[in-house]
Structure formats: structure tokens, C-alpha cells
Backbone as numpy.savetxt, mean C-alpha at the origin, in Angstrom:
# Nx Ny Nz CAx CAy CAz Cx Cy Cz
12.48 -7.89 14.83 12.81 -8.55 13.58 14.12 -8.00 13.06
14.94 -8.81 12.42 16.25 -8.34 11.95 16.10 -7.24 10.93
16.81 -6.11 11.09 16.68 -5.01 10.14 17.14 -5.37 8.75
18.14 -6.33 8.65 18.62 -6.67 7.33 17.59 -7.44 6.53
16.74 -8.24 7.19 15.68 -8.96 6.48 14.63 -7.99 5.96
14.27 -7.01 6.80 13.30 -6.01 6.37 13.83 -5.25 5.16
15.08 -4.83 5.23 15.66 -4.07 4.13 15.79 -4.92 2.88
16.17 -6.21 3.05 16.34 -7.08 1.89 15.03 -7.30 1.16
13.94 -7.46 1.91 12.65 -7.67 1.26 12.22 -6.47 0.44
12.40 -5.28 0.99 12.01 -4.08 0.25 12.97 -3.80 -0.90
14.24 -4.17 -0.73 15.20 -3.96 -1.81 14.86 -4.82 -3.01
14.40 -6.07 -2.78 14.00 -6.93 -3.90 12.83 -6.31 -4.66
11.88 -5.74 -3.90 10.75 -5.08 -4.57 11.22 -3.90 -5.40
12.16 -3.12 -4.86 12.68 -1.97 -5.60 13.44 -2.43 -6.84
14.16 -3.54 -6.72 14.89 -4.05 -7.88 13.94 -4.43 -9.00
12.82 -5.07 -8.63 11.83 -5.45 -9.63 11.22 -4.21 -10.28
10.96 -3.19 -9.46 10.40 -1.95 -10.03 11.40 -1.30 -10.98
12.68 -1.31 -10.59 13.70 -0.75 -11.46 13.80 -1.50 -12.77
13.67 -2.84 -12.70 13.71 -3.65 -13.91 12.53 -3.32 -14.82
11.35 -3.18 -14.24 10.18 -2.86 -15.06 10.29 -1.48 -15.67
10.94 -0.55 -14.95 11.10 0.81 -15.50 12.09 0.81 -16.65
13.22 0.07 -16.49 14.24 0.06 -17.54 13.77 -0.65 -18.80
12.94 -1.67 -18.64 12.45 -2.41 -19.80 11.25 -1.75 -20.46
10.74 -0.70 -19.83 9.58 -0.01 -20.39 8.25 -0.58 -19.97
8.26 -1.65 -19.14 7.00 -2.27 -18.72 6.17 -1.32 -17.88
6.82 -0.55 -17.00 6.07 0.37 -16.14 5.38 1.45 -16.98
6.11 2.01 -17.94 5.52 3.05 -18.79 4.38 2.49 -19.64
4.58 1.25 -20.16 3.52 0.64 -20.96 2.28 0.40 -20.12
2.48 -0.09 -18.88 1.34 -0.37 -18.02 0.60 0.92 -17.68
1.33 2.00 -17.41 0.68 3.28 -17.10 -0.12 3.78 -18.30
0.47 3.66 -19.50 -0.24 4.11 -20.70 -1.47 3.26 -20.95
-1.31 1.94 -20.84 -2.42 1.03 -21.12 -3.55 1.24 -20.13
-3.21 1.38 -18.84 -4.24 1.60 -17.83 -4.99 2.89 -18.08
-4.25 3.94 -18.47 -4.90 5.22 -18.74 -5.85 5.12 -19.94
-5.41 4.38 -20.97 -6.26 4.20 -22.15 -7.52 3.41 -21.80
-7.36 2.34 -21.02 -8.52 1.54 -20.63 -9.48 2.35 -19.77
-8.93 3.19 -18.90 -9.77 3.93 -17.97 -10.74 4.86 -18.68
-10.36 5.36 -19.88 -11.24 6.27 -20.60 -12.52 5.59 -21.07
-12.50 4.25 -21.19 -13.67 3.52 -21.64 -14.54 3.01 -20.49
-14.05 3.16 -19.28 -14.79 2.65 -18.12 -15.65 3.77 -17.55
-16.94 3.53 -17.31 -17.80 4.57 -16.74 -17.28 5.06 -15.40
-17.59 6.32 -15.09 -17.13 6.91 -13.84 -17.59 6.12 -12.63
-18.84 5.62 -12.68 -19.35 4.85 -11.55 -18.55 3.57 -11.35
-18.13 2.95 -12.46 -17.33 1.73 -12.35 -15.94 2.04 -11.79
-15.33 3.15 -12.25 -14.03 3.52 -11.73 -14.10 3.81 -10.23
-15.19 4.48 -9.82 -15.36 4.77 -8.39 -15.53 3.48 -7.59
-16.26 2.52 -8.17 -16.46 1.24 -7.48 -15.15 0.49 -7.30
-14.30 0.52 -8.34 -13.00 -0.16 -8.25 -12.12 0.53 -7.21
-12.10 1.87 -7.21 -11.30 2.60 -6.24 -11.75 2.30 -4.83
-13.06 2.26 -4.63 -13.57 1.97 -3.29 -13.19 0.56 -2.87
-13.21 -0.39 -3.82 -12.87 -1.77 -3.49 -11.39 -1.90 -3.12
-10.54 -1.09 -3.73 -9.11 -1.18 -3.46 -8.72 -0.49 -2.16
-9.50 0.49 -1.73 -9.20 1.19 -0.49 -9.50 0.29 0.71
-8.71 0.45 1.75 -8.89 -0.32 2.98 -9.35 0.61 4.10
-10.09 0.07 5.07 -10.35 0.87 6.27 -9.03 1.26 6.93
-9.03 2.39 7.61 -7.82 2.92 8.22 -8.03 3.09 9.71
-7.08 2.58 10.49 -7.03 2.83 11.93 -5.98 3.91 12.16
-6.43 5.12 12.45 -5.53 6.25 12.65 -5.26 6.39 14.15
-4.02 6.14 14.54 -3.65 6.16 15.95 -3.21 7.54 16.38
-3.58 7.88 17.62 -3.10 9.09 18.26 -2.61 8.71 19.65
-2.42 9.69 20.51 -1.80 9.42 21.80 -2.62 8.45 22.64
-3.95 8.66 22.71 -4.76 7.85 23.62 -5.94 7.16 22.94
-6.03 7.26 21.63 -7.16 6.65 20.93 -6.81 6.36 19.48
-7.65 5.54 18.88 -7.53 5.25 17.44 -8.87 5.53 16.79
-8.84 6.17 15.64 -10.07 6.49 14.91 -10.16 5.58 13.70
-11.31 4.94 13.55 -11.55 4.06 12.40 -12.19 4.86 11.28
-11.55 4.84 10.11 -12.07 5.49 8.90 -12.41 4.41 7.89
-13.51 4.61 7.14 -13.90 3.66 6.10 -14.20 4.40 4.80
-13.83 3.80 3.66 -14.15 4.43 2.37 -15.64 4.38 2.10
-16.17 5.46 1.57 -17.59 5.54 1.25 -17.78 6.53 0.11
-18.91 6.41 -0.56 -19.25 7.33 -1.65 -19.73 8.65 -1.06
-19.12 9.74 -1.53 -19.50 11.07 -1.07 -19.90 11.96 -2.23
-20.07 13.23 -1.96 -20.49 14.18 -2.98 -19.45 14.34 -4.07
-18.19 14.18 -3.72 -17.10 14.40 -4.67 -16.36 13.10 -4.99
-17.06 12.00 -4.95 -16.44 10.71 -5.25 -16.20 9.91 -3.98
-15.19 9.04 -4.03 -14.88 8.21 -2.88 -14.12 9.03 -1.85
-14.57 8.98 -0.62 -13.91 9.70 0.46 -13.88 8.81 1.71
-13.01 9.16 2.63 -12.91 8.42 3.88 -13.81 9.08 4.92
-14.65 8.27 5.56 -15.57 8.77 6.56 -15.23 8.19 7.92
-15.25 9.05 8.93 -14.96 8.60 10.29 -16.11 7.76 10.82
-15.77 6.61 11.39 -16.79 5.68 11.89 -16.89 5.75 13.40
-15.76 5.55 14.09 -15.81 5.50 15.55 -14.42 5.81 16.10
-14.40 6.36 17.30 -13.15 6.62 18.02 -13.01 5.57 19.12
-11.85 4.90 19.16 -11.65 3.77 20.07 -10.59 4.15 21.11
-10.93 4.14 22.39 -9.91 4.43 23.41 -8.87 3.31 23.46
-7.59 3.68 23.61 -6.54 2.68 23.66 -6.43 2.05 25.04
-6.85 2.78 26.06 -6.80 2.25 27.42 -8.09 1.48 27.72
-7.97 0.49 28.57 -9.15 -0.26 28.98 -9.36 -1.53 28.18
-10.61 -1.99 28.18 -10.96 -3.27 27.56 -10.82 -3.19 26.05
-10.38 -4.31 25.46 -10.22 -4.38 24.00 -11.53 -4.64 23.29
-12.62 -4.80 24.04 -13.91 -5.12 23.41 -14.36 -4.02 22.47
-14.07 -2.75 22.82 -14.50 -1.64 21.96 -13.81 -1.73 20.61
-12.52 -2.06 20.61 -11.80 -2.21 19.35 -12.31 -3.37 18.53
-12.57 -4.50 19.17 -13.09 -5.66 18.44 -14.47 -5.37 17.86
-15.30 -4.64 18.62 -16.64 -4.31 18.12 -16.55 -3.39 16.91
-15.62 -2.44 16.95 -15.46 -1.53 15.81 -15.00 -2.28 14.57
-14.03 -3.20 14.75 -13.53 -3.96 13.61 -14.56 -4.95 13.09
-15.48 -5.39 13.96 -16.54 -6.30 13.50 -17.47 -5.63 12.51
-17.50 -4.28 12.53 -18.36 -3.55 11.60 -17.77 -3.47 10.21
-16.48 -3.83 10.07 -15.83 -3.81 8.76 -16.21 -5.07 8.00
-16.69 -4.96 6.75 -17.04 -6.15 5.98 -15.87 -7.11 5.89
-16.08 -8.40 6.17 -14.97 -9.36 6.12 -14.52 -9.63 4.70
-13.26 -10.03 4.57 -12.71 -10.42 3.29 -12.99 -11.90 3.09
-13.46 -12.26 1.91 -13.86 -13.64 1.64 -12.81 -14.32 0.78
-12.31 -15.46 1.25 -11.34 -16.25 0.51 -11.95 -17.62 0.26
-12.36 -17.86 -0.99 -12.90 -19.18 -1.32 -14.11 -19.56 -0.50
-14.92 -18.58 -0.14 -16.13 -18.86 0.62 -15.95 -18.76 2.12
-14.71 -18.60 2.61 -14.46 -18.47 4.04 -14.09 -17.03 4.36
-14.72 -16.48 5.39 -14.47 -15.10 5.76 -13.13 -14.97 6.48
-12.38 -13.95 6.11 -11.11 -13.66 6.77 -11.25 -12.43 7.64
-10.23 -12.14 8.45 -10.28 -10.97 9.32 -10.26 -9.67 8.52
-10.70 -8.60 9.16 -10.69 -7.29 8.51 -9.27 -6.89 8.16
-9.06 -6.43 6.95 -7.74 -5.99 6.48 -7.72 -4.47 6.53
-6.83 -3.93 7.33 -6.83 -2.49 7.58 -5.44 -1.91 7.33
-5.43 -0.59 7.18 -4.19 0.19 7.11 -4.05 0.94 8.42
-2.88 0.92 9.00 -2.59 1.69 10.21 -1.99 3.03 9.82
-2.57 4.11 10.33 -2.04 5.46 10.08 -1.40 5.98 11.36
-0.18 6.44 11.25 0.55 6.96 12.40 0.28 8.46 12.57
0.36 8.95 13.81 0.19 10.40 14.01 1.30 11.17 13.31
0.95 12.29 12.72 1.90 13.07 11.92 3.13 13.49 12.73
2.94 13.79 14.01 4.06 14.24 14.83 5.06 13.12 15.12
4.67 11.86 14.85 5.55 10.73 15.11 6.28 10.25 13.86
6.04 10.90 12.74 6.64 10.49 11.47 7.59 11.59 11.00
8.79 11.17 10.66 9.77 12.09 10.09 9.71 12.00 8.58
9.50 13.12 7.92 9.40 13.15 6.46 10.42 14.14 5.91
11.05 13.71 4.81 12.06 14.55 4.17 11.88 14.46 2.65
12.15 15.58 1.98 12.23 15.59 0.53 13.70 15.77 0.18
14.25 14.81 -0.58 15.69 14.77 -0.84 15.97 14.84 -2.33
17.11 15.41 -2.67 17.64 15.38 -4.04 18.86 14.47 -4.01
18.81 13.38 -4.79 19.88 12.38 -4.78 20.36 12.11 -6.20
21.58 11.59 -6.35 22.05 11.22 -7.68 21.16 10.13 -8.29
20.90 10.24 -9.57 20.02 9.28 -10.24 20.59 7.86 -10.19
21.90 7.72 -10.02 22.52 6.40 -10.02 22.09 5.55 -8.84
21.56 6.16 -7.77 21.20 5.37 -6.58 19.78 4.84 -6.66
19.04 5.17 -7.72 17.62 4.81 -7.75 17.38 3.31 -7.65
18.20 2.52 -8.37 17.97 1.08 -8.38 18.16 0.48 -6.99
19.09 1.02 -6.20 19.34 0.54 -4.84 19.05 1.65 -3.84
17.89 2.26 -4.01 17.56 3.46 -3.23 17.54 3.18 -1.73
16.89 2.10 -1.32 16.77 1.82 0.11 18.12 1.49 0.73
18.96 0.78 0.00 20.31 0.50 0.50 21.08 1.79 0.72
20.99 2.69 -0.25 21.72 3.96 -0.16 21.21 4.79 1.02
19.90 4.82 1.21 19.34 5.60 2.31 19.68 4.97 3.66
19.63 3.64 3.74 19.96 2.97 5.00 21.40 3.24 5.41
22.28 3.26 4.44 23.70 3.50 4.72 23.92 4.91 5.27
23.10 5.84 4.81 23.29 7.25 5.16 22.13 7.80 5.97
21.35 6.92 6.62 20.11 7.37 7.27 20.38 8.31 8.44
21.47 8.10 9.15 21.75 8.96 10.29 22.08 10.39 9.88
22.34 10.60 8.58 22.57 11.96 8.08 21.25 12.66 7.76
20.25 11.87 7.41 18.95 12.44 7.06 17.99 12.47 8.24
18.27 11.70 9.29 17.40 11.64 10.47 18.29 11.65 11.72
17.70 11.90 12.88 18.49 11.85 14.13 18.75 10.43 14.63
18.33 9.40 13.87 18.40 8.03 14.34 19.21 7.16 13.39
19.56 5.96 13.88 20.24 4.98 13.06 19.21 4.10 12.35
19.67 3.39 11.33 18.74 2.59 10.52 18.05 1.52 11.33
18.75 0.92 12.32 18.14 -0.17 13.08 17.17 0.32 14.14
16.99 1.63 14.25 16.01 2.19 15.18 14.71 2.56 14.48
14.69 2.50 13.15 13.56 3.02 12.38 13.04 1.99 11.40
11.76 2.15 11.07 11.21 1.61 9.83 11.11 2.79 8.88
11.54 2.62 7.66 11.48 3.74 6.73 11.12 3.22 5.33
10.65 4.13 4.53 10.37 3.83 3.13 10.59 5.11 2.34
10.79 4.95 1.05 11.06 6.10 0.19 10.50 5.83 -1.19
10.12 6.87 -1.86 9.61 6.75 -3.21 10.12 7.90 -4.06
10.34 7.63 -5.33 10.82 8.65 -6.26 9.63 9.48 -6.71
9.71 10.78 -6.53 8.62 11.67 -6.90 8.92 12.50 -8.15
10.17 12.48 -8.61 10.52 13.24 -9.81 11.92 12.91 -10.27
12.17 13.19 -11.54 13.49 12.92 -12.13 13.93 14.15 -12.93
15.21 14.46 -12.83 15.80 15.57 -13.58 16.96 15.00 -14.40
16.68 14.57 -15.66 17.74 13.98 -16.47 18.91 14.92 -16.73
18.63 16.22 -16.84 19.70 17.18 -17.12 20.72 17.21 -15.99
20.24 17.18 -14.78 21.14 17.20 -13.62 21.50 15.80 -13.14
20.90 14.79 -13.74 21.11 13.40 -13.32 20.78 13.23 -11.84
19.60 13.76 -11.48 19.14 13.71 -10.10 17.72 13.16 -10.04
17.36 12.66 -8.88 15.99 12.25 -8.61 15.51 12.95 -7.35
14.22 13.22 -7.30 13.61 13.75 -6.09 12.99 12.58 -5.34
13.26 12.49 -4.07 12.84 11.35 -3.26 12.09 11.85 -2.04
10.96 11.20 -1.76 10.24 11.47 -0.51 10.56 10.35 0.46
11.06 10.71 1.63 11.45 9.76 2.66 10.53 9.91 3.86
10.08 8.77 4.39 9.28 8.76 5.62 9.87 7.71 6.56
9.94 8.05 7.85 10.51 7.14 8.83 9.79 7.30 10.16
9.73 6.20 10.92 9.11 6.22 12.25 9.84 5.24 13.15
9.81 5.48 14.44 10.46 4.60 15.38 9.84 3.21 15.34
10.68 2.19 15.37 10.19 0.81 15.29 9.22 0.49 16.42
9.53 0.94 17.62 8.67 0.64 18.77 7.26 1.18 18.56
7.16 2.37 17.98 5.85 2.98 17.74 5.05 2.17 16.73
5.71 1.80 15.62 5.01 1.02 14.58 4.59 -0.35 15.12
5.51 -1.03 15.80 5.19 -2.36 16.34 4.03 -2.29 17.33
4.00 -1.26 18.14 2.93 -1.12 19.13 1.59 -0.91 18.45
1.55 -0.05 17.43 0.29 0.20 16.73 -0.20 -1.04 15.99
0.71 -1.77 15.34 0.33 -2.99 14.62 -0.18 -4.04 15.60
0.51 -4.20 16.74 0.08 -5.17 17.73 -1.30 -4.83 18.29
-1.56 -3.53 18.49 -2.87 -3.12 18.99 -3.97 -3.45 17.99
-3.73 -3.17 16.71 -4.74 -3.48 15.69 -4.98 -4.98 15.60
-3.91 -5.76 15.68 -4.06 -7.21 15.60 -4.77 -7.77 16.83
-4.60 -7.14 17.98 -5.31 -7.59 19.18 -6.81 -7.38 19.06
-7.22 -6.47 18.18 -8.63 -6.25 17.93 -9.17 -7.16 16.82
-8.32 -8.03 16.29 -8.77 -8.99 15.28 -8.54 -8.58 13.85
-7.73 -7.55 13.61 -7.50 -7.06 12.25 -6.22 -7.66 11.68
-6.14 -7.67 10.36 -4.91 -7.98 9.64 -4.39 -6.67 9.06
-3.19 -6.28 9.46 -2.61 -5.01 9.01 -1.90 -5.24 7.68
-2.31 -4.52 6.65 -1.72 -4.68 5.31 -0.72 -3.58 4.99
-0.75 -2.48 5.75 0.18 -1.38 5.49 0.19 -0.44 6.69
1.29 0.29 6.81 1.40 1.36 7.80 1.73 2.63 7.03
0.84 3.59 7.08 0.98 4.79 6.26 1.36 6.00 7.10
2.18 6.90 6.56 2.48 8.14 7.26 1.44 9.23 7.02
0.44 8.93 6.18 -0.58 9.92 5.84 -1.76 9.82 6.81
-2.55 10.88 6.95 -3.71 10.84 7.86 -4.79 9.89 7.36
-5.62 9.42 8.28 -6.67 8.47 7.92 -7.72 9.04 7.01
-7.84 10.37 6.96 -8.87 11.00 6.14 -8.49 11.07 4.67
-7.28 10.66 4.31 -6.81 10.74 2.93 -7.36 9.58 2.11
-8.06 9.89 1.02 -8.68 8.85 0.21 -7.71 8.24 -0.80
-6.61 8.92 -1.08 -5.63 8.39 -2.04 -4.59 7.57 -1.28
-4.44 6.29 -1.62 -3.47 5.45 -0.90 -2.05 6.00 -1.02
-1.33 5.93 0.08 0.05 6.41 0.09 0.97 5.45 -0.66
1.99 6.00 -1.29 3.02 5.18 -1.94 4.08 4.74 -0.94
3.98 5.24 0.28 4.94 4.90 1.33 4.30 3.91 2.29
5.04 2.87 2.62 4.53 1.83 3.51 5.62 1.49 4.52
5.38 1.79 5.79 6.35 1.57 6.85 6.22 0.19 7.49
5.32 -0.63 7.00 5.22 -1.99 7.51 6.37 -2.82 6.95
7.11 -3.55 7.80 8.22 -4.37 7.30 7.76 -5.33 6.21
8.63 -5.58 5.25 8.27 -6.37 4.07 7.76 -7.75 4.44
8.39 -8.40 5.43 7.99 -9.77 5.75 6.65 -9.84 6.48
6.13 -8.70 6.94 4.83 -8.67 7.60 3.70 -8.31 6.63
4.03 -7.95 5.42 2.99 -7.55 4.47 2.35 -8.79 3.84
1.03 -8.84 3.78 0.37 -9.98 3.13 0.78 -10.07 1.66
1.06 -11.28 1.21 1.48 -11.47 -0.18 0.29 -11.22 -1.11
0.50 -10.47 -2.20 -0.58 -10.27 -3.17 -0.87 -11.57 -3.90
-2.11 -11.79 -4.21 -2.49 -13.00 -4.93 -3.29 -12.67 -6.17
-3.33 -13.62 -7.08 -4.08 -13.40 -8.32 -5.56 -13.19 -8.05
-6.06 -13.81 -6.95 -7.48 -13.69 -6.65 -7.90 -12.27 -6.40
-6.99 -11.47 -5.82 -7.31 -10.07 -5.57 -7.63 -9.35 -6.86
-6.84 -9.61 -7.91 -7.06 -8.92 -9.18 -8.26 -9.48 -9.91
-8.52 -10.78 -9.73 -9.72 -11.34 -10.37 -10.96 -10.67 -9.85
-10.99 -10.40 -8.53 -12.17 -9.75 -7.96 -12.34 -8.33 -8.47
-11.28 -7.74 -9.03 -11.39 -6.40 -9.62 -11.78 -6.49 -11.09
-11.10 -7.39 -11.84 -11.28 -7.43 -13.29 -12.61 -8.04 -13.70
-13.12 -9.02 -12.94 -14.40 -9.66 -13.34 -15.55 -8.65 -13.33
-15.77 -7.88 -12.24 -16.84 -6.87 -12.31 -16.63 -5.85 -13.42
-15.36 -5.44 -13.64 -15.09 -4.49 -14.72 -15.44 -5.09 -16.07
-15.08 -6.36 -16.28 -15.36 -7.01 -17.56 -16.87 -7.09 -17.81
-17.64 -7.40 -16.76 -19.09 -7.50 -16.93 -19.71 -6.14 -17.22
-19.17 -5.08 -16.57 -19.69 -3.75 -16.83 -19.32 -3.26 -18.22
-18.13 -3.65 -18.67 -17.61 -3.15 -19.93 -18.15 -3.94 -21.12
-18.10 -5.28 -21.03 -18.46 -6.13 -22.18 -19.79 -6.85 -22.01
-20.42 -6.73 -20.84 -21.62 -7.48 -20.53 -21.27 -8.98 -20.50
-22.23 -9.84 -20.51 -21.98 -11.28 -20.42 -21.74 -11.85 -21.82
-20.53 -11.58 -22.32 -20.17 -12.01 -23.67 -18.84 -12.75 -23.63
-18.46 -13.30 -24.78 -17.16 -13.96 -24.87 -16.02 -12.97 -24.69
-16.24 -11.73 -25.09 -15.21 -10.71 -24.92 -14.88 -10.51 -23.44
-15.90 -10.57 -22.58 -15.67 -10.43 -21.14 -14.80 -11.57 -20.62
-15.10 -12.80 -21.06 -14.31 -13.94 -20.62 -12.87 -13.82 -21.11
-12.70 -13.40 -22.38 -11.36 -13.24 -22.93 -10.58 -12.18 -22.17
-11.25 -11.09 -21.82 -10.60 -10.01 -21.09 -10.07 -10.50 -19.74
-10.90 -11.26 -19.01 -10.49 -11.77 -17.70 -9.33 -12.75 -17.85
-9.39 -13.61 -18.87 -8.32 -14.58 -19.09 -7.00 -13.87 -19.38
-7.06 -12.85 -20.25 -5.84 -12.12 -20.62 -5.26 -11.43 -19.39
-6.10 -10.74 -18.60 -5.60 -10.03 -17.44 -5.07 -10.99 -16.40
-5.74 -12.14 -16.22 -5.23 -13.14 -15.29 -3.89 -13.70 -15.72
-3.71 -13.87 -17.02 -2.43 -14.37 -17.55 -1.32 -13.35 -17.34
-1.61 -12.09 -17.62 -0.61 -11.04 -17.44 -0.16 -10.99 -15.98
-1.12 -11.07 -15.05 -0.77 -11.02 -13.63 0.07 -12.23 -13.23
-0.26 -13.41 -13.78 0.53 -14.61 -13.47 1.96 -14.46 -13.96
2.13 -13.87 -15.14 3.48 -13.64 -15.67 4.25 -12.68 -14.78
3.58 -11.63 -14.28 4.24 -10.67 -13.40 4.69 -11.36 -12.11
3.81 -12.21 -11.53 4.18 -12.92 -10.31 5.35 -13.86 -10.55
5.33 -14.55 -11.70 6.43 -15.46 -12.02 7.74 -14.70 -12.20
7.67 -13.54 -12.84 8.86 -12.71 -13.01 9.41 -12.25 -11.66
8.50 -11.85 -10.76 8.93 -11.42 -9.44 9.62 -12.57 -8.69
9.05 -13.77 -8.78 9.66 -14.93 -8.13 11.05 -15.21 -8.71
11.17 -15.10 -10.04 12.46 -15.33 -10.67 13.50 -14.35 -10.22
13.12 -13.07 -10.10 14.06 -12.04 -9.65 14.49 -12.31 -8.21
13.56 -12.72 -7.37 13.90 -12.97 -5.96 14.83 -14.17 -5.82
14.71 -15.14 -6.72 15.54 -16.32 -6.63 16.87 -16.18 -7.36
């Protein structure tokens, strides 16, 4: 796939995030979510977290391990399900993925949606200090200078970066960079898809990590588009747990659905 298309897709997403940060929308959303979370029972928060987590196919040299989110002693944790040999018949992989609950779209079951985890030794990670002025076009800046931060050129890698801290006094940002060879990522994604899965992300973190990574090495054009239905399936159970079967629950779902529609419309406007 053309590297410029991959970079352009992620750059648009970063531009939207920068816009939301400058307008205060990101800070408002973080504050509002934190305030709402205090009123939601712990069991409900755990249920939402479990629903948002995806099964993980963690690849190694000769096998892939399937991890699934489950309730444990200390909350939601990832539990190892099965180890799948990469050599030989693909039936073992398909059987493992068949154990993953299907995603339902309008009454029709869809393929298992999974996250691919790369082996740690195959991922290059760096913590960088960069001028704050590059934040809005962070991926462009890193792509231009990637051969200085890694032994490879930009067209040899899939990479992603996220801001982990800001120092206004020094006008600097702290950035976490992760990169992997394109051939490795493409091979792992193709293997998962051959087993009947839909890959929604490629993470540099191990499969046993219950907290979703902010880094995604899957090219932008290969990522499934988010839809309003995904959020409805989260907000409706929350509304019923919080407000019971009342008009307040219906109003809550309508408001949240409207907010999400506005966000999607804003994103479309920025892209166009």
C-alpha cells in the first residue's frame, strides 16, 4: 500500500485531535467522562471495559497465542485461551477464532474482531523529546526524520506515535514512538485474516495487557471505520443500569447519540 496514503490517513486523525485539544473539547470530554464515571457502579464500569476490549492474537516466531478479556480477581484481565501453531493446517486457527463471540450487526453475525500483538523483539520503541510546535503535524515530522530515530526509512516501516507529556516551560512534548517492519505487520494481519478474523488494530504491547494501547501500527485505510452503533451498544446498557427504564434513560441515549453524530460530522468536515 502506498506509504503516503497511510501517513495521510493518520495525519487527518491527528489534525482532528489537535483541533479538539485547541478548542478545549478534549479536556471537556475527559472531565465529563470522569464525572460520569463516579456515578456508575464498579460492576457496570467493568462490564463496559470488558465490552470495549478485543481478543488479542499475540504472534511469536512459530505460533500465535489467543488472549480473551475475562473477569478476574482484580477486575478485567486478559486470559490465555489457546496456542496456535503457524505452520501446518489453518484449521487450528479457524477453530480458535470460532470460540470468539461473533459481532452482531443488525441481527447478522460478523467475523471475530481481534487485535494483533507483535513480538516485543520485532518492535522498535523510542521515547523522544520534541519541540511542541510539531505536535499538530507529529506524524509528518517523524516521517521526515524517521531514519534518524530508527535504522530504517519511512517506507520500510509502519509507525505510530502518541504524546505522553507536555512541558510548557521548555516548549517541549514527550512522545512515545513505536515502529515495525511492514512485511512483519502485513504477514501477521494476513495470517489472522486467513483464520477468519477482522483485524482492528496492531499493537506493540503484549497480549496479556488489559489496557488498550494508544499506539496502533495498522495502516489507517485498513482500520474498520467507527460507527454510531458501537457507542449505542455501550450507552444503552449504561443508561438502563444508571436510570432504569425511565424517560431519563431514553434522553441520555438520545443526547449521547447526538453528540457522537456531531463528532462524526466534524471529522468528515475536517477530512474534506
